[in-house]
Short mmCIF file of C-alpha atoms in Angstrom, two decimals:
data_model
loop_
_atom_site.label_atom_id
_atom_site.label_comp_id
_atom_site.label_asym_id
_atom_site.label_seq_id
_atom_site.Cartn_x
_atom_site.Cartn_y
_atom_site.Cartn_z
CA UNK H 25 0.00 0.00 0.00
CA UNK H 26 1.62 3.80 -0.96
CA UNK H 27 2.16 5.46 1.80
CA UNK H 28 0.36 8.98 1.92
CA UNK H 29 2.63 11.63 3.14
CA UNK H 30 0.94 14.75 4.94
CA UNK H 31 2.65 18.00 5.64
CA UNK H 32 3.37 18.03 9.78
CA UNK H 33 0.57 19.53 11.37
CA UNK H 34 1.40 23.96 12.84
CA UNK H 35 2.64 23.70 16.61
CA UNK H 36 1.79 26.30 18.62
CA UNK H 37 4.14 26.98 21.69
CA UNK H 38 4.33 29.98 23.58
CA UNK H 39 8.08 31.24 23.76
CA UNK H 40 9.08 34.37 24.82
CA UNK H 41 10.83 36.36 22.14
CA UNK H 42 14.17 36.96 23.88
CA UNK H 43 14.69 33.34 24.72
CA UNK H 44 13.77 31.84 21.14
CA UNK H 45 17.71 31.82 20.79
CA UNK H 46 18.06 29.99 23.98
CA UNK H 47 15.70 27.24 23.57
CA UNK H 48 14.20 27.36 20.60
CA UNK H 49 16.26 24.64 19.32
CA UNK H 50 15.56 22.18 22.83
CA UNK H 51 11.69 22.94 23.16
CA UNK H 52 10.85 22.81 19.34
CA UNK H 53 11.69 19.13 18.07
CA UNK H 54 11.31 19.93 14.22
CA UNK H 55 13.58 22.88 14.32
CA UNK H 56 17.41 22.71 14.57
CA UNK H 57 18.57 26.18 13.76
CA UNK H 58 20.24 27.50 16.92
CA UNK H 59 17.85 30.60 16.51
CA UNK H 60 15.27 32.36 15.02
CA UNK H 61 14.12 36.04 14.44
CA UNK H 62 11.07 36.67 15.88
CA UNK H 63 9.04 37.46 12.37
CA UNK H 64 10.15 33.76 11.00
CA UNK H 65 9.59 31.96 14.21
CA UNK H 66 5.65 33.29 13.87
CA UNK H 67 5.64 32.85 10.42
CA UNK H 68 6.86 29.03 11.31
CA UNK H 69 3.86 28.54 13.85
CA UNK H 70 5.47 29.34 16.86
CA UNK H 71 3.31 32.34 19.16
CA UNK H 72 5.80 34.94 20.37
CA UNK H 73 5.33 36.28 23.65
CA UNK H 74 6.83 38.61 25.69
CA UNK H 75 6.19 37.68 28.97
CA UNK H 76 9.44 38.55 29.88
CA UNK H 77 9.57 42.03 28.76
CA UNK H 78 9.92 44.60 31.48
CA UNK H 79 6.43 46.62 32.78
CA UNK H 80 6.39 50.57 31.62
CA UNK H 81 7.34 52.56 34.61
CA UNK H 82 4.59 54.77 35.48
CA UNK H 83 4.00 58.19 34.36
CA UNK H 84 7.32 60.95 34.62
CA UNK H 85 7.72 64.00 33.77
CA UNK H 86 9.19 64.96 30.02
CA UNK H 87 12.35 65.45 29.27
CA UNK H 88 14.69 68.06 30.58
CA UNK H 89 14.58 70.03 27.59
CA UNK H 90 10.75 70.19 27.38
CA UNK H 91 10.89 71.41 31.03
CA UNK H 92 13.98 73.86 30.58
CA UNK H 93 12.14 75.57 27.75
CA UNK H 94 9.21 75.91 29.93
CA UNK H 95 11.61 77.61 32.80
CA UNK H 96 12.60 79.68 30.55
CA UNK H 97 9.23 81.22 29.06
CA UNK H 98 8.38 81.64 32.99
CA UNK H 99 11.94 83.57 33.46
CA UNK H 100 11.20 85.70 30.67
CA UNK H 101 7.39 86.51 32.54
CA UNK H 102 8.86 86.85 35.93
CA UNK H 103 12.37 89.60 33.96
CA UNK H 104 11.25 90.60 31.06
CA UNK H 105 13.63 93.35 31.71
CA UNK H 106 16.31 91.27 31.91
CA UNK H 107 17.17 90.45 28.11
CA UNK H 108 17.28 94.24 27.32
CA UNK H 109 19.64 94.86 30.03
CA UNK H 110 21.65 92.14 28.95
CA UNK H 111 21.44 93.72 25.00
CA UNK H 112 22.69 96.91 26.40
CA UNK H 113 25.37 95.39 28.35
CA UNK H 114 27.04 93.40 25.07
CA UNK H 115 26.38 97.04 23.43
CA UNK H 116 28.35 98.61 25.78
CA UNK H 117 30.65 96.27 26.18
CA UNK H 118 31.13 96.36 22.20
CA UNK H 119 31.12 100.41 22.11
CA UNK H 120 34.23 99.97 24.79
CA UNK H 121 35.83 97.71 22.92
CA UNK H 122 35.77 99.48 19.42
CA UNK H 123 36.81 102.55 21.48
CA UNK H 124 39.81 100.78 23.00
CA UNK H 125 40.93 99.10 19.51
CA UNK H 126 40.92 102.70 18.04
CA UNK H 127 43.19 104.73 21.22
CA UNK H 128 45.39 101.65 21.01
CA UNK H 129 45.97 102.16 17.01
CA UNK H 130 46.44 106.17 18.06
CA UNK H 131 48.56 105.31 20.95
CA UNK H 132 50.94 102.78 18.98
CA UNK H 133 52.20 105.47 16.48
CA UNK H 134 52.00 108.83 19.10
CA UNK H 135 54.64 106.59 21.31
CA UNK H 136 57.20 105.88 18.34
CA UNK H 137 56.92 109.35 16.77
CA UNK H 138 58.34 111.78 19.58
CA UNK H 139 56.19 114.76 17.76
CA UNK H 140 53.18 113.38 18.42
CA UNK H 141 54.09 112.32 21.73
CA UNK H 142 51.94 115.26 23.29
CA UNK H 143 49.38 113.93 22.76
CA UNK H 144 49.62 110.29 24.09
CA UNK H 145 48.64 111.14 27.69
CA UNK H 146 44.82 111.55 26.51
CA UNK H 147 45.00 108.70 24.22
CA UNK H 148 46.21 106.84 27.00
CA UNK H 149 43.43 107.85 29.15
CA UNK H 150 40.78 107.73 26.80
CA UNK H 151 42.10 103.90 26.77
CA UNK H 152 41.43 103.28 30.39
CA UNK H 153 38.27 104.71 30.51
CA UNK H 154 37.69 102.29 27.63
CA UNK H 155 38.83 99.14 29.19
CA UNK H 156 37.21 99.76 32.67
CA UNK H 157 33.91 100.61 30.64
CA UNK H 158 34.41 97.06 29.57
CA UNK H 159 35.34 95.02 32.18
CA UNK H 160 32.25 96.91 34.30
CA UNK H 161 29.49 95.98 31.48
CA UNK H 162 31.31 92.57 31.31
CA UNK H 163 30.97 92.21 35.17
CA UNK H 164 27.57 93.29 34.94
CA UNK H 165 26.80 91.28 32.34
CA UNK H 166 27.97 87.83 34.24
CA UNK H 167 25.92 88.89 37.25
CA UNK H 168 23.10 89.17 35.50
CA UNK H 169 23.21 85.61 33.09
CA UNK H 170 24.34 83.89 36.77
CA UNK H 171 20.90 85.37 37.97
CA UNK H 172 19.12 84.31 35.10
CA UNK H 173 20.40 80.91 35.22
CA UNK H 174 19.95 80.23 39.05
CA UNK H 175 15.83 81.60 38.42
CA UNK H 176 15.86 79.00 35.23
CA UNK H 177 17.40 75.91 37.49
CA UNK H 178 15.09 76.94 40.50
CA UNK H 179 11.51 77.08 37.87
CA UNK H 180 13.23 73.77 36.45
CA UNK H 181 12.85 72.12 40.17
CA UNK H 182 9.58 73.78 40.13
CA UNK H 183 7.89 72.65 37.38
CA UNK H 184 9.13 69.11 38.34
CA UNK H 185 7.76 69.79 41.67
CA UNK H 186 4.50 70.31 39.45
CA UNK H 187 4.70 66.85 37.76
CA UNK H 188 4.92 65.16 40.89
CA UNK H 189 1.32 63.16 41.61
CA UNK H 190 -0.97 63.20 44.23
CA UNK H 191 -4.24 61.42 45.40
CA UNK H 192 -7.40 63.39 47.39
CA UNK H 193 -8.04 61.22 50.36
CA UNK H 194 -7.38 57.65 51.16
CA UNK H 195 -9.56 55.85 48.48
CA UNK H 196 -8.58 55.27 44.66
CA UNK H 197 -9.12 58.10 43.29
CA UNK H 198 -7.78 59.39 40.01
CA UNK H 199 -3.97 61.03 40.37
CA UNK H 200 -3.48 64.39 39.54
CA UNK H 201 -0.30 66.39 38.67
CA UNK H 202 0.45 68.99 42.10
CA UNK H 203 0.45 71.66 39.30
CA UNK H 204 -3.43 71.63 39.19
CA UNK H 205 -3.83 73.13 42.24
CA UNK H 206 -1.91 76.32 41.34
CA UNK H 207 -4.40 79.58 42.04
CA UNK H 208 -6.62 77.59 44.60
CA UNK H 209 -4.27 76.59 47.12
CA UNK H 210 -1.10 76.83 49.02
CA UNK H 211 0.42 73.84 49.93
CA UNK H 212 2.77 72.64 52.37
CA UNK H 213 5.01 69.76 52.16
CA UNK H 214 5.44 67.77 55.39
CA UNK H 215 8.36 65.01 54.95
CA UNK H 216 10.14 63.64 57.67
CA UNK H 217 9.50 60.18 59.61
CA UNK H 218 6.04 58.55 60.09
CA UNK H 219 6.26 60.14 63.88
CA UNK H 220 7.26 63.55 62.47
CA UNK H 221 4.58 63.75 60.10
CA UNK H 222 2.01 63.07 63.34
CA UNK H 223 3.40 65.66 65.67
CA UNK H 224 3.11 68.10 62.64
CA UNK H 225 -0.64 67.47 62.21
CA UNK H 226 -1.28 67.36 66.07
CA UNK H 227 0.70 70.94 66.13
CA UNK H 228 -1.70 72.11 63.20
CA UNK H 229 -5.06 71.37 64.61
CA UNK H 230 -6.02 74.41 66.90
CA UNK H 231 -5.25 76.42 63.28
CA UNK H 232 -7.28 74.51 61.44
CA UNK H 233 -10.16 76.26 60.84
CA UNK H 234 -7.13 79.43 60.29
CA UNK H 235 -5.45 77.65 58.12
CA UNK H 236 -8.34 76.80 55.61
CA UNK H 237 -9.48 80.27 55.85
CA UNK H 238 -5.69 80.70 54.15
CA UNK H 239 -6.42 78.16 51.58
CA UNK H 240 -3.35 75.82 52.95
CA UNK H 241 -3.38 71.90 51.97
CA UNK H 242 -0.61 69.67 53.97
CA UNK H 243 0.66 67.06 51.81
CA UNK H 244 1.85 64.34 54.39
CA UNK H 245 5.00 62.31 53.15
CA UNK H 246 6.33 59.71 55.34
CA UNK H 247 9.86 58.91 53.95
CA UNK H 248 10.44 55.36 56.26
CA UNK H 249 7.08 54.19 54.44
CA UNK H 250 5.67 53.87 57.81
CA UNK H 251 2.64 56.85 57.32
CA UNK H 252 0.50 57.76 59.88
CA UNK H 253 -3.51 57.65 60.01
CA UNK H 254 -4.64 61.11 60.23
CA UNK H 255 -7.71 61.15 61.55
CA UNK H 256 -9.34 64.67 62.42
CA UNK H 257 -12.34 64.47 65.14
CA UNK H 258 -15.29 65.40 63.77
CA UNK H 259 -17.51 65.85 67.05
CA UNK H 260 -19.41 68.46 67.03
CA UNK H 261 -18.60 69.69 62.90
CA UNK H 262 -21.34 71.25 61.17
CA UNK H 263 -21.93 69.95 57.75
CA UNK H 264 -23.38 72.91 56.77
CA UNK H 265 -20.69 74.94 57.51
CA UNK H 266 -17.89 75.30 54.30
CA UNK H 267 -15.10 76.43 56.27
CA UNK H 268 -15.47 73.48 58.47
CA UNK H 269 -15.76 71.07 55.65
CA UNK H 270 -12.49 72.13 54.40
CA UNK H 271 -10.62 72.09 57.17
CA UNK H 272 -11.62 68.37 57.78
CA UNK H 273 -9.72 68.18 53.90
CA UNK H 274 -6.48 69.86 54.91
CA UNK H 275 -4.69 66.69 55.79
CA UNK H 276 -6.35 64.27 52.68
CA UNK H 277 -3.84 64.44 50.05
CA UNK H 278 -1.78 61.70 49.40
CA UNK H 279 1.51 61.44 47.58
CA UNK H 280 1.49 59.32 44.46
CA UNK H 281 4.50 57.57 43.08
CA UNK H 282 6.99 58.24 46.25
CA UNK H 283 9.83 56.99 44.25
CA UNK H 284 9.94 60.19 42.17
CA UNK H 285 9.07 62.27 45.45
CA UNK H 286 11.65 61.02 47.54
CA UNK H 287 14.15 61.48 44.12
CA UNK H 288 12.55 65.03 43.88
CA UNK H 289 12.96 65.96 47.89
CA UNK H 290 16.94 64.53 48.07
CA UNK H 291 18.06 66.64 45.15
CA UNK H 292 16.49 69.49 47.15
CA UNK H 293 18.35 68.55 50.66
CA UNK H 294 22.17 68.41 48.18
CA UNK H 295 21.46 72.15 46.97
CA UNK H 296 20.56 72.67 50.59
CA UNK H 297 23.67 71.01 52.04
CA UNK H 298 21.07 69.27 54.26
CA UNK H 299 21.32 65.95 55.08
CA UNK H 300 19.02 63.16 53.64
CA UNK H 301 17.59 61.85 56.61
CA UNK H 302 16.24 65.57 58.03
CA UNK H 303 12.54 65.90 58.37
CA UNK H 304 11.79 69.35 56.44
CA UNK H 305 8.71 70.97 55.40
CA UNK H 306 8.40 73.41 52.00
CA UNK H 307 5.42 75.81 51.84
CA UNK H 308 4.19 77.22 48.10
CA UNK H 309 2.50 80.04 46.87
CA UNK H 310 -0.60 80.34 45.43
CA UNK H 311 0.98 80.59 42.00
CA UNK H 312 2.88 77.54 42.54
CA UNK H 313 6.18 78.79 43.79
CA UNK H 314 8.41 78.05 46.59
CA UNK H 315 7.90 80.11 49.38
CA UNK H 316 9.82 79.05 52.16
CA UNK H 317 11.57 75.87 53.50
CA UNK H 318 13.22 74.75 56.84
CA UNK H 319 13.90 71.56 58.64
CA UNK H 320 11.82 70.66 61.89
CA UNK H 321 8.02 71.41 61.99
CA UNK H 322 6.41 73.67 59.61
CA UNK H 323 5.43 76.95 61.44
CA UNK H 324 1.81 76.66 61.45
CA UNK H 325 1.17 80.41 63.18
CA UNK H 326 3.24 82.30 61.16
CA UNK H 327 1.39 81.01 58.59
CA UNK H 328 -1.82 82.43 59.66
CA UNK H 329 -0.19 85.42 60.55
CA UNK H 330 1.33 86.04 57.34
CA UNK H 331 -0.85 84.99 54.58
CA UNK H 332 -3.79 86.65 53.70
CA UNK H 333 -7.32 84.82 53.78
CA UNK H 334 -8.91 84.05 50.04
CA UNK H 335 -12.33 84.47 50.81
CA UNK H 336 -14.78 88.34 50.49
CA UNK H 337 -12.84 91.44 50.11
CA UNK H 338 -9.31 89.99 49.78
CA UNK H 339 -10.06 86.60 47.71
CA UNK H 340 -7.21 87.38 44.52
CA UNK H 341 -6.31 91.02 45.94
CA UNK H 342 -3.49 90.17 47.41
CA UNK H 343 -2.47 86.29 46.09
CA UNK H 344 1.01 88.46 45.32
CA UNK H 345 1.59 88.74 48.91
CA UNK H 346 2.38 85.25 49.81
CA UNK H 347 6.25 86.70 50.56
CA UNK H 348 9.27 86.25 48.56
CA UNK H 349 10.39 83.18 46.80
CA UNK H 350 13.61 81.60 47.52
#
């Protein structure tokens, strides 16, 4: 009897793709190539998988040059003077130059030709007026780009500050960038210890009701993972009242992604020279800047004693007086 031949029925094993090399060969009895692209090996019957690939780390920031570019359109908002001074200062600093270049081709020839040697004394001091016109507008001029760069570095940190994610209250809600809240509140950063981070809220609650008045939101970050339940007592709270009702909120926001918080707070503490283990606390201002910073408790009464309230007469008046940023 002839034999009937059939073509080998399509195997379908699940391989990962970066180990088809590996044990293609072992696993697959029909095949004997040591390896095989990915493409081929599907074509072949053989499901690709990639089981071994690496999870997408969550959500960061862009890059620095995305961010720099932003620094710098809010450098140019917060100086716009700035770039004309620095204009005038290279046109200065060119005028003195030129000026220089043409006593020094008068002084050259009025000190080799002894009749014109009268008149080398002004030459000569129109030259030093020229070269100390120069080296002023030049040291002017170095101040003012080593200004401009430490603003652009410190609205860099800010606007990564911005990035950074955050939770409202306990449950899963939906992250949001800190950035949002820019215009509706002033926050302050508590991170320190699990125990820290408690004696700070226990400090803040006689201010409370102060403190929302101010339109200040804590944002509690334990940095030995080991956060505390703060729990505000509500004995007593009228639900009708709105000022109460957000002061029961001041303590509900939750960092989000501590990895890049914790990266975010130790580059802070090296430009401080503090050291990484301090508990610190950094307060912003309405429009998203930093206001102050300090390590040990944040000072809860000269907050209420400094910033103005956001509600009736003074709500946006005077958002510009949340005090110099550092």
């Amino acid at each position: 009897m002839a034999a009937t031949l059939r073509p080998p029925r399509s195997i379908s094993v699940s391989v990962p793709c970066a180990a088809l090399g590996a044990s293609l060969h072992s696993s697959v009895p029909f095949s004997r190539k040591p390896s095989l692209p990915c493409g081929r090996a599907c074509r072949a019957g053989v499901r690709c998988s990639a089981a071994n690939k690496p999870s997408p780390p969550p959500p960061t920031a862009p890059d620095s040059s995305e961010v720099s570019s932003i620094a710098r359109i809010r450098s140019e908002v917060l100086s716009p003077f700035r770039s004309v001074r620095m204009f005038f200062y290279l046109a200065f600093m060119a005028s003195g130059a030129l000026g220089g270049l043409i006593a020094l081709a008068q002084l050259l020839p009025a000190l080799s030709n002894p009749a014109r040697a009268a008149g080398a004394a002004e030459t000569l001091k129109g030259l030093g007026i020229d070269a100390a016109a120069v080296a002023l507008f030049a040291f002017l001029y170095s101040r003012e780009s080593k200004a401009k760069d430490a603003q652009v570095a410190r609205l860099a940190r800010e606007e990564r500050l911005s990035r950074l994610k955050l939770r409202a209250g306990a449950g899963d809600g939906r992250p949001f960038a800190l950035g949002e809240l820019r215009g509706t509140a002033r926050l302050v950063i508590v991170a320190g210890p699990g125990e820290f981070v408690a004696e700070s809220f226990r400090r803040s609650q006689p201010l409370l009701r102060e403190l929302a008045e101010r339109a200040v939101l804590a944002v509690p970050f334990a940095t030995d993972g080991d956060a505390p339940e703060l729990r505000l007592d509500e004995g007593g709270v009228d639900d009708d009242d709105d000022l109460a009702r957000r002061s029961r909120r001041l303590w509900q926001l939750t960092p989000v992604y501590t990895t890049e918080w914790a990266q975010w707070l130790d580059d802070q503490k090296k430009l401080a020279g503090v050291p990484p283990d301090s508990p610190v606390y950094l307060s912003l201002r309405m429009d998203g800047r930093v206001r102050g910073s300090g390590v040990g408790y944040p000072p809860w009464q000269a907050f209420v004693a400094q910033l103005p309230p956001v509600k009736g007469m003074w709500s946006g008046l005077l958002d510009g007086m949340d005090g110099r940023v550092l």
